[in-house]
Amino acid sequence: MQRGDIIVFKVSNDRMFVKRVIALPGETVKVAGDQVYINGAPLREPYLKAAIEGAASKGSTYNVRDYAEHTVPEGCYFVLGDNRSNSSDSRDLGFVKREQIVGKVTSVNGSPLP
């Protein structure tokens, strides 16, 4: 898995989620407002640009759910939904273990992902 990949993973025997890989094993990750930090450096997320700019034009942030800095354990990933304020993701579920991952999303409605 690589940062930015969109993955499908098992949450329970009958439930799967689709989220974006943000941090890899051994990296530190922190979320502060609209900015994600990996190993202390800001993460560039062009796929959120329009949403962040839209929220800023209304005087608010797109993401209202911060996450204190943590280190991703070996064999795990930190994932976030692109709908940051309304997403059940690693901030709630914890790190995603490699063996939970079912696959990677490569297209939506037949169109390849950028």
XYZ file of C-alpha atoms in Angstrom:
114
model
C 0.000 0.000 0.000
C 1.054 3.556 -0.700
C -0.050 6.868 0.749
C -3.074 8.130 -1.172
C -4.332 4.661 -2.122
C -8.049 4.146 -1.577
C -8.596 0.797 0.093
C -11.456 -1.491 1.063
C -11.051 -3.113 4.461
C -13.056 -5.262 6.856
C -14.357 -3.570 9.978
C -16.308 -6.663 11.051
C -17.436 -9.923 9.447
C -20.333 -8.195 7.690
C -19.061 -4.627 7.311
C -16.449 -3.068 5.022
C -15.245 0.522 4.690
C -13.571 2.444 1.878
C -10.966 4.993 3.020
C -7.756 6.683 1.884
C -4.338 5.563 3.190
C -2.736 8.561 4.888
C 0.142 7.222 6.990
C 2.301 4.116 6.611
C 3.846 1.783 9.190
C 6.440 3.539 11.366
C 5.320 7.080 10.453
C 3.906 9.621 12.881
C 0.592 11.215 11.963
C -1.270 14.218 13.345
C -4.428 16.005 12.176
C -4.885 19.677 13.103
C -7.798 21.389 11.414
C -7.486 20.996 7.657
C -3.811 20.002 7.829
C -2.436 16.481 8.195
C 1.189 16.084 9.268
C 3.336 13.049 8.488
C 6.573 12.883 10.494
C 6.039 16.586 11.304
C 5.754 17.693 7.657
C 2.472 18.944 6.136
C 0.819 16.454 3.791
C -0.262 17.824 0.404
C -3.818 16.643 -0.370
C -4.935 18.138 -3.698
C -8.069 15.935 -3.730
C -9.436 18.041 -0.819
C -8.557 21.467 -2.266
C -12.075 22.436 -3.425
C -13.715 21.303 -0.168
C -11.166 23.142 1.996
C -11.472 26.326 -0.088
C -15.275 26.123 0.053
C -15.263 25.848 3.839
C -12.708 28.660 4.144
C -14.899 30.952 2.015
C -17.607 30.456 4.667
C -15.180 31.224 7.479
C -14.730 27.670 8.736
C -12.480 24.665 8.382
C -13.437 21.614 6.353
C -12.266 19.225 9.070
C -13.447 19.762 12.635
C -12.001 16.518 14.045
C -8.348 16.710 15.104
C -6.108 13.772 15.989
C -3.158 13.941 18.361
C 0.186 12.708 17.058
C 0.598 8.911 17.089
C 3.027 6.481 15.487
C 1.543 3.913 13.106
C 2.496 0.396 14.284
C 4.256 -2.031 11.957
C 1.784 -3.956 9.794
C -0.831 -1.186 10.093
C -2.049 1.913 8.264
C -3.739 5.165 9.281
C -6.731 5.892 7.041
C -9.063 8.867 6.670
C -12.238 9.438 4.728
C -12.212 12.360 2.314
C -15.366 13.661 4.039
C -13.198 14.413 7.080
C -15.734 15.807 9.557
C -18.296 13.061 8.939
C -16.111 9.995 8.470
C -15.613 6.927 10.636
C -11.920 6.291 10.096
C -8.695 5.649 12.023
C -9.552 8.483 14.394
C -12.436 6.285 15.612
C -11.559 2.754 14.524
C -7.843 2.804 15.216
C -5.145 1.658 12.832
C -6.086 -0.716 9.997
C -4.124 -3.966 10.067
C -2.698 -5.233 6.784
C -4.762 -8.440 7.075
C -8.013 -6.399 7.249
C -7.410 -4.977 3.760
C -9.498 -6.656 1.084
C -8.397 -4.615 -1.925
C -7.580 -1.292 -3.507
C -10.010 0.912 -5.449
C -8.613 1.697 -8.906
C -11.650 3.219 -10.613
C -15.011 4.816 -9.874
C -17.888 4.307 -12.308
C -15.383 2.938 -14.815
C -13.111 5.986 -14.652
C -9.577 5.420 -13.325
C -8.600 7.305 -10.195
C -6.008 10.048 -10.647
